[in-house]
Coordinates of C-alpha atoms in Angstrom, one line a residue:
Chain A
G277 CA 49.1 99.2 15.7
Q278 CA 50.8 96.9 13.3
Q279 CA 54.1 98.1 11.8
L280 CA 55.9 96.9 8.7
N281 CA 59.6 97.4 8.4
Q282 CA 60.8 97.4 4.9
S283 CA 64.4 97.3 3.9
P284 CA 66.6 98.5 2.5
Q285 CA 65.2 102.1 2.3
S286 CA 67.1 102.7 -0.9
M287 CA 69.2 100.8 -3.4
F288 CA 71.6 102.0 -6.0
I289 CA 72.5 99.3 -8.5
Q290 CA 73.8 98.8 -12.0
E291 CA 71.7 97.6 -14.9
G292 CA 71.7 93.8 -15.0
E293 CA 72.2 93.3 -11.3
D294 CA 69.7 91.3 -9.2
V295 CA 67.8 93.0 -6.4
S296 CA 66.5 91.8 -3.1
M297 CA 64.2 93.5 -0.6
N298 CA 62.1 92.4 2.3
C299 CA 59.4 93.3 4.8
T300 CA 59.0 92.2 8.3
S301 CA 55.9 92.6 10.5
S302 CA 55.4 92.6 14.2
S303 CA 52.2 90.6 13.7
I304 CA 51.0 87.8 11.4
F305 CA 49.5 88.6 8.0
N306 CA 47.2 86.4 5.9
T307 CA 48.1 88.1 2.7
W308 CA 51.2 89.9 1.4
L309 CA 51.1 92.3 -1.6
W310 CA 54.0 94.0 -3.4
Y311 CA 53.4 97.2 -5.3
K312 CA 55.6 99.4 -7.5
Q313 CA 55.2 103.2 -7.8
D314 CA 56.6 105.0 -10.8
P315 CA 57.3 108.8 -10.4
G316 CA 54.1 110.8 -10.5
E317 CA 51.9 107.7 -10.5
G318 CA 49.9 105.7 -8.1
P319 CA 51.2 102.3 -6.8
V320 CA 50.5 99.3 -9.1
L321 CA 50.1 95.8 -7.8
L322 CA 52.9 93.5 -8.9
I323 CA 52.4 90.3 -6.9
A324 CA 49.9 88.9 -4.4
L325 CA 50.7 86.1 -1.9
Y326 CA 48.0 84.3 -0.1
K327 CA 49.7 81.3 1.7
A328 CA 52.7 80.9 4.0
G329 CA 55.6 79.6 2.1
E330 CA 54.1 80.5 -1.3
L331 CA 56.6 81.5 -4.0
T332 CA 55.1 83.5 -6.9
S333 CA 56.8 84.9 -10.0
N334 CA 55.8 87.7 -12.4
G335 CA 58.3 87.8 -15.2
R336 CA 61.7 88.8 -13.6
L337 CA 60.0 89.4 -10.3
T338 CA 59.7 86.7 -7.6
A339 CA 58.1 87.1 -4.2
Q340 CA 57.8 84.8 -1.2
F341 CA 55.4 84.7 1.7
G342 CA 57.6 83.9 4.7
T343 CA 56.9 80.7 6.6
T344 CA 56.4 82.6 9.9
R345 CA 53.8 84.7 8.2
K346 CA 55.6 87.8 9.5
D347 CA 57.8 88.5 6.5
S348 CA 57.9 88.6 2.8
F349 CA 60.6 89.0 0.2
L350 CA 60.8 90.4 -3.3
N351 CA 63.6 89.7 -5.8
I352 CA 64.1 91.3 -9.2
S353 CA 66.5 89.5 -11.5
A354 CA 68.6 91.2 -14.2
S355 CA 67.4 94.7 -13.5
I356 CA 66.5 97.0 -16.4
P357 CA 66.0 100.8 -16.4
S358 CA 62.2 100.6 -16.2
D359 CA 62.6 98.8 -12.8
V360 CA 63.4 102.2 -11.3
G361 CA 60.8 103.3 -8.8
I362 CA 59.6 102.8 -5.2
Y363 CA 58.5 99.3 -4.2
F364 CA 56.0 98.9 -1.4
C365 CA 55.0 95.8 0.6
A366 CA 51.6 95.6 2.1
G367 CA 50.0 93.2 4.5
H368 CA 46.4 92.2 5.0
F369 CA 45.6 91.0 8.5
N370 CA 42.1 89.6 8.8
F371 CA 39.7 88.2 6.3
G372 CA 36.7 90.5 6.5
N373 CA 38.8 93.4 7.7
E374 CA 40.1 94.9 4.5
K375 CA 42.6 97.3 6.0
L376 CA 46.1 97.1 4.5
T377 CA 49.3 98.0 6.3
F378 CA 52.0 99.4 4.0
G379 CA 55.8 99.4 4.4
T380 CA 57.7 102.6 4.0
G381 CA 59.0 101.6 0.6
T382 CA 62.3 100.8 -1.1
R383 CA 63.5 103.3 -3.6
L384 CA 65.4 101.6 -6.5
T385 CA 67.8 103.6 -8.6
I386 CA 69.8 102.3 -11.5
I387 CA 73.2 103.8 -12.0
P388 CA 74.2 104.2 -15.6
Chain B
N31 CA 38.8 100.3 -18.1
A32 CA 39.0 103.5 -16.0
G33 CA 39.6 101.7 -12.6
V34 CA 40.1 104.5 -10.0
T35 CA 39.9 108.1 -11.2
Q36 CA 41.1 110.9 -9.0
T37 CA 40.7 114.6 -9.6
P38 CA 42.4 117.1 -9.6
K39 CA 45.9 115.9 -10.3
F40 CA 47.5 119.1 -8.9
Q41 CA 46.2 121.7 -6.5
V42 CA 47.6 124.7 -4.6
L43 CA 45.6 126.0 -1.7
K44 CA 46.0 128.9 0.7
T45 CA 46.0 128.2 4.4
G46 CA 42.4 128.1 5.6
Q47 CA 40.8 127.3 2.2
S48 CA 38.6 124.3 1.8
M49 CA 38.5 121.8 -1.1
T50 CA 37.3 118.4 -2.0
L51 CA 39.4 115.7 -3.7
Q52 CA 37.3 113.5 -5.9
C53 CA 37.6 109.7 -6.3
A54 CA 35.5 107.4 -8.4
Q55 CA 35.8 103.7 -9.1
D56 CA 34.1 101.5 -11.6
M57 CA 35.0 98.1 -10.2
N58 CA 31.9 97.8 -7.9
H59 CA 34.2 97.5 -4.8
E60 CA 32.6 98.0 -1.4
Y61 CA 35.9 99.0 0.2
M62 CA 37.5 102.4 -0.6
S63 CA 40.2 104.3 1.2
W64 CA 42.3 107.5 1.2
Y65 CA 46.0 107.6 1.9
R66 CA 48.5 110.4 2.1
Q67 CA 52.1 109.8 1.0
D68 CA 54.9 111.9 2.5
P69 CA 58.7 111.4 1.9
G70 CA 60.0 108.6 4.1
M71 CA 56.6 107.8 5.6
G72 CA 55.1 105.4 3.1
L73 CA 51.3 105.4 2.7
R74 CA 49.3 106.4 5.7
L75 CA 45.6 105.7 5.9
I76 CA 43.4 108.7 6.4
H77 CA 39.8 107.4 6.2
Y78 CA 38.2 104.4 4.7
S79 CA 34.7 103.1 3.8
V80 CA 33.4 99.5 3.8
G81 CA 30.3 100.5 1.8
A82 CA 27.8 103.3 1.0
G83 CA 26.9 105.2 4.1
I84 CA 29.7 103.7 6.2
T85 CA 33.0 105.4 6.9
D86 CA 35.7 105.2 9.6
Q87 CA 38.9 106.8 10.6
G88 CA 42.3 105.6 9.7
E89 CA 45.7 106.4 11.1
V90 CA 45.8 110.1 10.3
P91 CA 42.2 111.4 10.1
N92 CA 42.5 114.9 11.7
G93 CA 41.7 117.7 9.3
Y94 CA 39.9 115.5 6.8
N95 CA 36.2 114.5 6.3
V96 CA 34.7 111.9 4.1
S97 CA 31.3 110.6 3.1
R98 CA 30.1 107.7 0.9
S99 CA 26.7 108.3 -0.6
T100 CA 27.3 105.8 -3.5
T101 CA 29.4 102.7 -4.1
E102 CA 31.3 104.5 -6.9
D103 CA 32.3 107.8 -5.2
F104 CA 34.4 108.5 -2.1
P105 CA 35.3 112.2 -1.8
L106 CA 37.9 113.6 0.7
R107 CA 37.2 117.0 2.1
L108 CA 39.7 119.4 3.6
L109 CA 37.7 121.9 5.7
S110 CA 40.5 124.4 6.5
A111 CA 43.7 123.6 4.8
A112 CA 47.0 123.7 6.7
P113 CA 50.6 123.6 5.5
S114 CA 51.0 120.2 7.2
Q115 CA 48.5 118.8 4.7
T116 CA 50.9 119.4 1.9
S117 CA 51.2 115.9 0.5
V118 CA 50.3 113.5 -2.3
Y119 CA 46.9 111.9 -1.8
F120 CA 45.9 108.5 -3.2
C121 CA 42.5 107.0 -3.3
A122 CA 42.2 103.2 -3.5
S123 CA 39.5 100.8 -4.3
Q124 CA 39.8 97.3 -2.9
G125 CA 38.3 93.9 -3.5
S126 CA 38.8 91.2 -0.8
T127 CA 42.5 91.9 -0.5
E128 CA 44.0 93.6 -3.5
A129 CA 43.9 97.4 -3.6
F130 CA 43.9 99.5 -6.8
F131 CA 45.1 103.1 -6.7
G132 CA 44.3 106.2 -8.5
Q133 CA 47.0 108.4 -10.0
G134 CA 47.1 110.7 -7.0
T135 CA 46.5 114.4 -6.2
R136 CA 49.6 116.5 -5.4
L137 CA 48.4 119.1 -2.9
T138 CA 50.4 122.1 -1.8
V139 CA 49.1 124.4 1.0
V140 CA 50.9 127.7 1.2

């Protein structure tokens, strides 16, 4: 089956730093999604990308759909304490086949 | 604006016991799914449904049963709980591409 490699697995940063993470797939995706999971909660959708090369922002978050359609990137600028959590990428393969494939997550920790 | 509602939030079972995790959505989505989340493993698909009366297996279906009698509800049943089923379980409801998750059920099997 398809696999999503998400990196890094964890990040330890100071408040105010910028963050970058990425996902790569062994196959092409038609949609990329980025989720954030707070402790004890379910994942919440941050950004959805529908077209190769697309760059979309949501506040301090910016995500890109890679031009090869096999990768996606998420950047967080000027991190703040509430950015702490686990970030997941997810790929949607075929229109009409709703199954999502999830990455293993990037755990973001902010060092005081 | 309930979205996806999962119950219970926490559960402790003894090995061999059975239970049902409930999931309900109010977004009129046809596609619903169950995932389990284990440390370092991300979200793994257990079962999914593309509409009432239609279910199919995901990546890790063994030990779990599902049914879909209505669009709104998609319960997950553990027939004989095993310690390997200790995990956090998430139900999701999905439109064409974007999935919305419940708050999760933290299950411990002792």
